[in-house]
Each structure stands twice: as C-alpha cells, then as structure tokens.
PDB file of C-alpha atoms in Angstrom:
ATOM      1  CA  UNK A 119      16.893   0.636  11.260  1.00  0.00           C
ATOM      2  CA  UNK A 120      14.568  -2.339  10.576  1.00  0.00           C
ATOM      3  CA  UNK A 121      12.531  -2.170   7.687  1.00  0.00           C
ATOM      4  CA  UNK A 122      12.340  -2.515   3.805  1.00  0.00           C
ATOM      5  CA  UNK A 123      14.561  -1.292   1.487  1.00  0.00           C
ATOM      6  CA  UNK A 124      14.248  -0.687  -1.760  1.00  0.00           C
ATOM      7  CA  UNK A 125      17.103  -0.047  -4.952  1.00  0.00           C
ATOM      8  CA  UNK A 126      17.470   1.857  -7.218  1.00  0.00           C
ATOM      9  CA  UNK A 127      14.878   4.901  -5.797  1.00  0.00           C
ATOM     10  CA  UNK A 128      15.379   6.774  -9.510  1.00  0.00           C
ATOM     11  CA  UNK A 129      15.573   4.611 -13.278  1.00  0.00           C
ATOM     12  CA  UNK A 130      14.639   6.299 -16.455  1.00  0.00           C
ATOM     13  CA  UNK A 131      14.944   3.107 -18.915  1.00  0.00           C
ATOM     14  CA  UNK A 132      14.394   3.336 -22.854  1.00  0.00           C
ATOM     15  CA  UNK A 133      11.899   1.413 -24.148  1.00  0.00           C
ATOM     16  CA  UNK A 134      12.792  -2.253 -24.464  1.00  0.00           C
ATOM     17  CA  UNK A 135      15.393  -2.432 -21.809  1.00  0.00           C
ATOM     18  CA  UNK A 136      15.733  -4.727 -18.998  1.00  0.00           C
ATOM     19  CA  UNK A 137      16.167  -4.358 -15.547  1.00  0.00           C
ATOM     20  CA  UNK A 138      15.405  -5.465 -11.867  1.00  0.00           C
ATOM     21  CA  UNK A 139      14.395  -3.814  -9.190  1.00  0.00           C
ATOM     22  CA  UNK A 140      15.829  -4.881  -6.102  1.00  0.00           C
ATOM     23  CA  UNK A 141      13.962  -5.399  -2.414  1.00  0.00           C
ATOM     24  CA  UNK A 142      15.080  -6.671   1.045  1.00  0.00           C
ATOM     25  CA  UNK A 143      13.774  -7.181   4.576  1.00  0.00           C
ATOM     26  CA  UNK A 144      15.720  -7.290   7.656  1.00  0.00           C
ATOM     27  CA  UNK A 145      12.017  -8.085  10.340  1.00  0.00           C
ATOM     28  CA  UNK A 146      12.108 -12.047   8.886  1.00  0.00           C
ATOM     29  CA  UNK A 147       9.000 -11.959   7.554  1.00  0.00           C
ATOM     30  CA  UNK A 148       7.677 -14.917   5.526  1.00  0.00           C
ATOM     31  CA  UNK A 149       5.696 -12.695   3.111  1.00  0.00           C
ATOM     32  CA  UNK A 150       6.699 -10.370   0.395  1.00  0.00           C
ATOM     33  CA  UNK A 151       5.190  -8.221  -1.888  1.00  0.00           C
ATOM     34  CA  UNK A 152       5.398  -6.038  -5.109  1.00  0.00           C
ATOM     35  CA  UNK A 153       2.991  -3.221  -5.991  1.00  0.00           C
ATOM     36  CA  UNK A 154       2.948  -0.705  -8.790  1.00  0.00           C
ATOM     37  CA  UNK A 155       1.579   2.750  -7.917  1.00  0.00           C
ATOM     38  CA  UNK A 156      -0.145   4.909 -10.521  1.00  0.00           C
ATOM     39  CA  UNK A 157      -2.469   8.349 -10.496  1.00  0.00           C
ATOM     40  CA  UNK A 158      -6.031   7.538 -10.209  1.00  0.00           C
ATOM     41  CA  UNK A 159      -5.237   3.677  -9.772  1.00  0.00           C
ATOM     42  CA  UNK A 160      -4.240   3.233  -6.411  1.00  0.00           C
ATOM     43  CA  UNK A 161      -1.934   0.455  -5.528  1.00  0.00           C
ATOM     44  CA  UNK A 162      -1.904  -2.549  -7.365  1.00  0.00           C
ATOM     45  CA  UNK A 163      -0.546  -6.107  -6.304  1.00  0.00           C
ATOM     46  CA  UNK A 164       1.912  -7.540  -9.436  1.00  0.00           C
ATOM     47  CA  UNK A 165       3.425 -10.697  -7.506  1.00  0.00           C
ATOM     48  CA  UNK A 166       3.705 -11.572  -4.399  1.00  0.00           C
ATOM     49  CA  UNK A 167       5.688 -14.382  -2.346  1.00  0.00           C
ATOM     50  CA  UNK A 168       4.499 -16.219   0.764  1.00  0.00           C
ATOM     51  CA  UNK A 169       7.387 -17.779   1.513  1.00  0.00           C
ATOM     52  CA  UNK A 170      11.213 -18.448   0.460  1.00  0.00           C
ATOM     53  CA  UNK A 171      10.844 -20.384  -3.094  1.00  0.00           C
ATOM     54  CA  UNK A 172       7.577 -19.535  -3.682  1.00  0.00           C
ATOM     55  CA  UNK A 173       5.966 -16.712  -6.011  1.00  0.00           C
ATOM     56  CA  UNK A 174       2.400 -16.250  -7.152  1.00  0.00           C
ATOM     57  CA  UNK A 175       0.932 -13.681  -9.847  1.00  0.00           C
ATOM     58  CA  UNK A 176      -1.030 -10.562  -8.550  1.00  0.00           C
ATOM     59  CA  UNK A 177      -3.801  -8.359 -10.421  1.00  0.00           C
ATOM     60  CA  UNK A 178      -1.405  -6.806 -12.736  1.00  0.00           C
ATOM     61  CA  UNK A 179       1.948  -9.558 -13.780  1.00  0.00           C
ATOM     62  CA  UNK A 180       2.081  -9.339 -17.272  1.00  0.00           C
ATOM     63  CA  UNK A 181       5.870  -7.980 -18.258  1.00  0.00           C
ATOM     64  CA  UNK A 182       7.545  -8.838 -15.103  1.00  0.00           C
ATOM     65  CA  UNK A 183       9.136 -11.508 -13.631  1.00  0.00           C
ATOM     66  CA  UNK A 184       9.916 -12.026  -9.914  1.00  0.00           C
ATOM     67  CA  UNK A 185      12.585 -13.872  -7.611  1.00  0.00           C
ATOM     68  CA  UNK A 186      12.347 -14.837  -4.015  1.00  0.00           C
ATOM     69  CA  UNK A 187      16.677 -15.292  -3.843  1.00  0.00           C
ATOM     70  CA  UNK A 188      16.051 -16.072  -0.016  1.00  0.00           C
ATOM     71  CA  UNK A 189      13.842 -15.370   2.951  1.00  0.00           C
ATOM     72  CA  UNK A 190      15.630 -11.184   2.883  1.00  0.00           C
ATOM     73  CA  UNK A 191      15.511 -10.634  -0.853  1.00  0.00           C
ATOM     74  CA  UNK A 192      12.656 -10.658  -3.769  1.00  0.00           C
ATOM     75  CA  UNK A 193      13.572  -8.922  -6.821  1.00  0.00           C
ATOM     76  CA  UNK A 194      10.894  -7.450 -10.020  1.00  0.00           C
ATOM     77  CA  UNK A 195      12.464  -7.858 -13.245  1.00  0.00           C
ATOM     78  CA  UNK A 196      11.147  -5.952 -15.994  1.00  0.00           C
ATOM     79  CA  UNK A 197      12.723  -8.005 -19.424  1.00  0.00           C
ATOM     80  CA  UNK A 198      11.747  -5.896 -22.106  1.00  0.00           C
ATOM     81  CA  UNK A 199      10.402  -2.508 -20.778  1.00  0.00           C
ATOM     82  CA  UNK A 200       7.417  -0.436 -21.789  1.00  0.00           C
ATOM     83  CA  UNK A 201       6.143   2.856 -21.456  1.00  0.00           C
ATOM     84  CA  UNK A 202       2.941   1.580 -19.648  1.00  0.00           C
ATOM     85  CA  UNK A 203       5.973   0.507 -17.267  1.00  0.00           C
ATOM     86  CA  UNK A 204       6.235   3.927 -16.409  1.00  0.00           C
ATOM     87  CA  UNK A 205       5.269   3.768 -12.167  1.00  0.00           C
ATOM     88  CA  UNK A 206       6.194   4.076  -8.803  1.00  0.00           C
ATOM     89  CA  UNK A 207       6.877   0.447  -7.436  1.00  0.00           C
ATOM     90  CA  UNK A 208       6.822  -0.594  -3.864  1.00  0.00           C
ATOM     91  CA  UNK A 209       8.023  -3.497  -2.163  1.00  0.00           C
ATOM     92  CA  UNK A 210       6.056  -4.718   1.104  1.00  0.00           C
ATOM     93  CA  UNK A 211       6.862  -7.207   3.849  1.00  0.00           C
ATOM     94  CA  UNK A 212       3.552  -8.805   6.471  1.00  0.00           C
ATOM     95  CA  UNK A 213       4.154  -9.132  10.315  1.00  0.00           C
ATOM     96  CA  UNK A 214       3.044 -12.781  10.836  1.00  0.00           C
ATOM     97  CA  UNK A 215      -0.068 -12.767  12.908  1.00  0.00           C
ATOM     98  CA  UNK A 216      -1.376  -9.808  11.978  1.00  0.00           C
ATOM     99  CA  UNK A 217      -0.640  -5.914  11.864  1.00  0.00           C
ATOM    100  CA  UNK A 218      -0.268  -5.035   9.220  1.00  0.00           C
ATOM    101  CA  UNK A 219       2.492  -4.949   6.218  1.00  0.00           C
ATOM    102  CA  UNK A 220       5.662  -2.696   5.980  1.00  0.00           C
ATOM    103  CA  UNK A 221       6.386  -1.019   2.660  1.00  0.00           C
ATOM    104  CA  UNK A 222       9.663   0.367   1.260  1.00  0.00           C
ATOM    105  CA  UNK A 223      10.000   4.168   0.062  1.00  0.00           C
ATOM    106  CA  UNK A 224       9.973   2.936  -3.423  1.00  0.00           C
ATOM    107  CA  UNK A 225      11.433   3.511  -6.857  1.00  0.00           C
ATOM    108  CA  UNK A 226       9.783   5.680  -9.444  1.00  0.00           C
ATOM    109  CA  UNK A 227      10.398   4.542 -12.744  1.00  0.00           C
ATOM    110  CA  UNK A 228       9.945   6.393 -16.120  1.00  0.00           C
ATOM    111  CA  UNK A 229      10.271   4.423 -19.659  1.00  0.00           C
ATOM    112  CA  UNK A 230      10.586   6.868 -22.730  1.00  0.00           C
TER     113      UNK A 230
ATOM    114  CA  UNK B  26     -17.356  -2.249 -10.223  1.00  0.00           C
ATOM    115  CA  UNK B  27     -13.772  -1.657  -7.809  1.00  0.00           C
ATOM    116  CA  UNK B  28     -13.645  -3.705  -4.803  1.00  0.00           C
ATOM    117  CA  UNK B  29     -12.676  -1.196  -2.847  1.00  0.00           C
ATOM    118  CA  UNK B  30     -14.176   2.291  -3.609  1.00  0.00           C
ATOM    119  CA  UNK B  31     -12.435   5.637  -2.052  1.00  0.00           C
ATOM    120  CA  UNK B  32     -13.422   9.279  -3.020  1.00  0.00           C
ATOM    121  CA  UNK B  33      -9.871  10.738  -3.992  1.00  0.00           C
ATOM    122  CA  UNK B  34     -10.520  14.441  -2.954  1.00  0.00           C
ATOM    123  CA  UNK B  35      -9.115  16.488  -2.468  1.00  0.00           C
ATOM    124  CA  UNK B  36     -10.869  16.920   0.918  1.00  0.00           C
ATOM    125  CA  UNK B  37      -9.546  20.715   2.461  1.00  0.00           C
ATOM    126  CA  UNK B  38     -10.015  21.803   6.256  1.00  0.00           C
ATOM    127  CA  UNK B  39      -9.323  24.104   8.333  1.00  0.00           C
ATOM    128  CA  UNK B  40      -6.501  22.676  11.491  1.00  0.00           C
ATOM    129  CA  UNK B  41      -8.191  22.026  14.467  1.00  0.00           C
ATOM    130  CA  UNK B  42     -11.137  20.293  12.661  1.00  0.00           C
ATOM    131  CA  UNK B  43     -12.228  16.671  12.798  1.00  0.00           C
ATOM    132  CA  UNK B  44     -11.631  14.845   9.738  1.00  0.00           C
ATOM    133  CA  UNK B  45     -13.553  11.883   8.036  1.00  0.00           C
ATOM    134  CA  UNK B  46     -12.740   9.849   5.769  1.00  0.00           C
ATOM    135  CA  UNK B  47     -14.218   6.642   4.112  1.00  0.00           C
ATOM    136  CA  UNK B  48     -14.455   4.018   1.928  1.00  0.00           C
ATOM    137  CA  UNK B  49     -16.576   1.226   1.269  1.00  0.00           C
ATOM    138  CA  UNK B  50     -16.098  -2.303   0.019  1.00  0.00           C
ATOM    139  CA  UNK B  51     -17.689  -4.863  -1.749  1.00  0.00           C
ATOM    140  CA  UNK B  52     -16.331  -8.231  -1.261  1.00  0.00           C
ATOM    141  CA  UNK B  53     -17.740 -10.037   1.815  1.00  0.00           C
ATOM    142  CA  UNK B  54     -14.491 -11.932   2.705  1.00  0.00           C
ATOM    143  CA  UNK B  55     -12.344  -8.973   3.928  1.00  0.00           C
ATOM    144  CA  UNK B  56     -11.692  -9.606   7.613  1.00  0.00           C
ATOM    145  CA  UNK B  57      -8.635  -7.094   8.384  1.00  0.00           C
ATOM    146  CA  UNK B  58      -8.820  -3.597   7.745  1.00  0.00           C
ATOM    147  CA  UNK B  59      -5.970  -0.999   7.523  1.00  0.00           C
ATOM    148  CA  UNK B  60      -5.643   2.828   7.082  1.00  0.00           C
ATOM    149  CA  UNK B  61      -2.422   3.858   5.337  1.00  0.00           C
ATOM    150  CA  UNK B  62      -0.807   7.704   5.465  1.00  0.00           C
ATOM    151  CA  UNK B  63       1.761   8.461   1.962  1.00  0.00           C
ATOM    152  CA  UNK B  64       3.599  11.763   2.138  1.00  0.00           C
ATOM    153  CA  UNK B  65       4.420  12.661  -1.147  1.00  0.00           C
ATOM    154  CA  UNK B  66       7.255  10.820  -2.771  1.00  0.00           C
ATOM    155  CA  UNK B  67       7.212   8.611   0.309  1.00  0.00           C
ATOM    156  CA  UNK B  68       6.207   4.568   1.087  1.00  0.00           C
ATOM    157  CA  UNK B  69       2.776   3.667   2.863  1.00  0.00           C
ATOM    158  CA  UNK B  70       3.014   4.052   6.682  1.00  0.00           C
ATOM    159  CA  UNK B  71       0.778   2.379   8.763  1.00  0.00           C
ATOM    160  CA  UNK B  72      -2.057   4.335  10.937  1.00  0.00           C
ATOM    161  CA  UNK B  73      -4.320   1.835  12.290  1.00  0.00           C
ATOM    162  CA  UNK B  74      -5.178  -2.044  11.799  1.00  0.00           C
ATOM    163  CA  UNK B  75      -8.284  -3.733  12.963  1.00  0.00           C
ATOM    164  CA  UNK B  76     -10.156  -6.671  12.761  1.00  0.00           C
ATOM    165  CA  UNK B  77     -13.505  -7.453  11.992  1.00  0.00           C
ATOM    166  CA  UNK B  78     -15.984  -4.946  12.884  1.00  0.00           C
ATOM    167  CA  UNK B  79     -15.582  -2.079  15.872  1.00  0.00           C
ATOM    168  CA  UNK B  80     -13.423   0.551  16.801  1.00  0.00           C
ATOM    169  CA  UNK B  81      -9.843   1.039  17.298  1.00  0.00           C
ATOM    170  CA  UNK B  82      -8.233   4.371  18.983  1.00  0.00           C
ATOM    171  CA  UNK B  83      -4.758   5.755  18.641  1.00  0.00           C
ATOM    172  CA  UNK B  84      -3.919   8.980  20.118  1.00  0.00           C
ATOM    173  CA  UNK B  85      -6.241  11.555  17.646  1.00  0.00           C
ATOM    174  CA  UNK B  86      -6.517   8.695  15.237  1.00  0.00           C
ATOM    175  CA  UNK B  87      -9.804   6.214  15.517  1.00  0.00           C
ATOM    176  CA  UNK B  88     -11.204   3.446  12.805  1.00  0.00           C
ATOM    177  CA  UNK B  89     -14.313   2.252  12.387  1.00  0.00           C
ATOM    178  CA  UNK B  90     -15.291  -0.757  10.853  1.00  0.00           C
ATOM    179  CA  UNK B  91     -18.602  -1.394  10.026  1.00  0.00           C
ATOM    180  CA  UNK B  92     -18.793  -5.090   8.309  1.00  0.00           C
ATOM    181  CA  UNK B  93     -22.622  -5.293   8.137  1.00  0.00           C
ATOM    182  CA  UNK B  94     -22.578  -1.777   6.023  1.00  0.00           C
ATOM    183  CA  UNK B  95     -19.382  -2.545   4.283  1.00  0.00           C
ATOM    184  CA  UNK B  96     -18.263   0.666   5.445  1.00  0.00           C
ATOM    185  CA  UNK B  97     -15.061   1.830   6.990  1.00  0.00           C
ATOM    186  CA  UNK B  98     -13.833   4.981   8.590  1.00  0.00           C
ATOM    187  CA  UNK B  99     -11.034   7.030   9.945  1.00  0.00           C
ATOM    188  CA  UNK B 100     -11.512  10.122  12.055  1.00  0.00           C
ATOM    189  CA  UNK B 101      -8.468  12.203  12.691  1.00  0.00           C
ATOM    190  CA  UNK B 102      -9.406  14.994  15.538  1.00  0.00           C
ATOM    191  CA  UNK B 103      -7.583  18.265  16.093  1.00  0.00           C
ATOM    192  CA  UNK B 104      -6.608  17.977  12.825  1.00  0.00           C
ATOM    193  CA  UNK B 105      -2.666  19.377  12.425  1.00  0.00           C
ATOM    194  CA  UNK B 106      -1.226  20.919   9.080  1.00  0.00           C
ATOM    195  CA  UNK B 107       1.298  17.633   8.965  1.00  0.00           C
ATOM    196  CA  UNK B 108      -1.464  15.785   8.881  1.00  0.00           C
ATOM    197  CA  UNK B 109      -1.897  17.250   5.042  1.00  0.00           C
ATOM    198  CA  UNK B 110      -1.196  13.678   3.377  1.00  0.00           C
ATOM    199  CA  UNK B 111      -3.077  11.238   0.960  1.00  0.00           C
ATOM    200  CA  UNK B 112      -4.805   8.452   3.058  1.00  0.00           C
ATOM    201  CA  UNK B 113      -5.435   5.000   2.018  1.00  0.00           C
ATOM    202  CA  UNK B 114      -7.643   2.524   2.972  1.00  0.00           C
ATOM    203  CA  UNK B 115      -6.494  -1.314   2.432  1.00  0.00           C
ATOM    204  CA  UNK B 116      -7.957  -4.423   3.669  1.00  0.00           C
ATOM    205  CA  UNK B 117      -7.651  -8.347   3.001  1.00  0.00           C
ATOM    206  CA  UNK B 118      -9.157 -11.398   3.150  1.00  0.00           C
ATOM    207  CA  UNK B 119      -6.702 -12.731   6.780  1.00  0.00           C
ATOM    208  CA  UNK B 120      -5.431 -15.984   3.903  1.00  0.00           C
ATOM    209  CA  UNK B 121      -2.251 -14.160   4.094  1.00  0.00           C
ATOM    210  CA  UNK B 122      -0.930 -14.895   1.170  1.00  0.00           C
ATOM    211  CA  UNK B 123      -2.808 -12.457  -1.572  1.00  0.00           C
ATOM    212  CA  UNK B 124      -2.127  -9.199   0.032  1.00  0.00           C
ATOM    213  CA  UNK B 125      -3.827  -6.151   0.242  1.00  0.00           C
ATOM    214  CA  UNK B 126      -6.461  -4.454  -2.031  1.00  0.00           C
ATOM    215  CA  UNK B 127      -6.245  -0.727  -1.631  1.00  0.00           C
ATOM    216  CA  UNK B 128      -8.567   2.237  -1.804  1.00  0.00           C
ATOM    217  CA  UNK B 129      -7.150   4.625  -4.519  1.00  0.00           C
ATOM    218  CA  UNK B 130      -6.344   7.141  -1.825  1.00  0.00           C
ATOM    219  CA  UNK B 131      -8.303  10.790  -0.362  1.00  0.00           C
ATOM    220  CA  UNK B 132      -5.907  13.534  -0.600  1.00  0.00           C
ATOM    221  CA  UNK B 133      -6.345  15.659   2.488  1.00  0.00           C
ATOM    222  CA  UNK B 134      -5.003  19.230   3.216  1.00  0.00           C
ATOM    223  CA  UNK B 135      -4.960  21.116   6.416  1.00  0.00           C
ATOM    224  CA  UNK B 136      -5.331  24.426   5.970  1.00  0.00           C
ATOM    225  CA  UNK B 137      -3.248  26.314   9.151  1.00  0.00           C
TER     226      UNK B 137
END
C-alpha cells in the first residue's frame, strides 16, 4: 500500500544514546517532514526537507539531526539523547499541488 | 500567544448529534486549511482540505473557513461512536516548504 512508513514504531533509549529514526515514501513526493508529538503541545515541526539534498530547521531542532538519503528516505537522528526526547515522532510526506500531507503511524519514544 | 488556538476537550455527545468543532488562528498568511482525525496510538489521517475561505462537504463531514474572522470549523452530522477520536486542525501558509502548524487537538467522544 502507498504511503509512509515509519521504523522502529517502539525505542526506549537511556539517556545519552544515539539513534535514528528511519522514514520512507513510496507517492514521490518532493516534500518531507518530521514532527514530534507531545500531551498538551500538539504537533510540532523539527526539520523538514523540500526536496532531495535539501533540509531546513523547524520550531523545535535543537538535539537532532536530519538526512534527506534520496527523494524515498529522510532519517531524524537523535546523537546524544535526552529525557525531554521522550515523544511520539511522525514523519509526513505533501501531495504537490495541494491536498494535503500524508503522515506515518509513528514511533513513540521513551528516554530514561 | 499560539498561532493556532484549539480547545482540547474533551467535548462528549450523544451519537446521532451534530458536532462542532473549532479553532481560530492568528497569522494572516495561512491560505490552506486542513482537519486531521488521530485514533489513539495512530498517525494523522486526513478529513478535509480547503482553500481560502468557504465550505467544503464530504459525506457527514463539512469545513468552514472563515478568513475574515480567522475562524475555522468542522461539523460532523449523525455523529457515530467511531467517530470518538481527537481532531486536529492544521493549516499553512501554500510556500510549501515550512509545513503545517497544528491546533493542539479536541478530543471528542460519542457516547452510543
């Protein structure tokens, strides 16, 4: 089925591990997204990519990284993790020309 | 003050009712709306998408946008028990590139 999909849906990571969260497309979209999810925040943009070799910084970027690996793929890195880490993350894709943007089923992640 | 303010809920109603929901917004530049349904533990799943201001309908579903007010709405008629989800509103600015800014999401529960 086309759509997003999103690895791994589960991580429990101590504090000060690394990992990366992994995200691909299979509509060829241009754009990609990342979003963290938290109660009583909503969802908020960390990075996002318009296009294959670009990236740009969202409202929240600080402790991840990002990588747009090709047009499918665009991965969130988390390099030294931290509680405040502790979310659900989505990855979203945007039909060109409008309607609307396609999100994954996302990865909850806890850092003790 | 949030761009984009929701009332979280939770809002309860009986099935078979007509349901409301809201939000308002603050920043001028939004052109494309969006309503958003999340199941718990699931990804965003898009209801309805509309530009500019009027109304859209699909099926029970019908948005409102109301640029002049800053005021958007979703009405969900003969309200169903599966329609017990947490609704988001989301809109952007139609660049493209900065994604979406969200409404922190109205809880709703359908009482059969």
């Amino acid at each position: 089925n086309a759509g997003v999909t999103q690895t791994p849906k589960f991580q429990v990571l101590k504090t000060g591990q690394s990992m990366t969260l992994q995200c691909a497309q299979d509509m060829n979209h241009n754009s990609m997204y990342w979003y963290r999810q938290d109660p009583g925040m909503g969802l908020r943009l960390i990075y996002y990519s318009a296009s294959e070799g670009t990236t740009d910084k969202g409202e929240v970027p600080n402790g991840y990284n990002v990588s747009r690996l090709n047009k499918r793929e665009f991965s969130l890195r988390l390099e030294s993790a931290a509680p405040s880490q502790t979310s659900v993350y989505f990855c979203a894709s945007k039909t060109p020309g409008g309607n609307g943007y396609t999100f994954g089923s996302g990865t909850r992640l806890t850092v003790v | 003050q949030k761009e984009v303010e929701q009332d979280p809920g939770p809002l309860s109603v009986p099935e078979g009712a007509i349901v409301s929901l809201n939000c308002t917004y603050s920043n001028s530049a939004f052109q494309y709306f969006m309503w958003y349904r999340q199941y718990s533990r699931k990804g965003p799943e898009l209801l309805m998408y509309t530009y500019s201001s009027g109304n859209k309908e699909d099926g029970r579903f019908t948005a409102q946008v109301d640029k002049s007010s800053k005021y958007i709405s979703l009405f969900i008629r003969d309200s169903q028990p599966s329609d017990s989800a947490t609704y988001l509103c989301a809109m952007e600015t139609g660049g493209g590139a900065d994604g979406l800014t969200f409404g922190k999401g109205t809880h709703l529960i359908i009482q059969p």
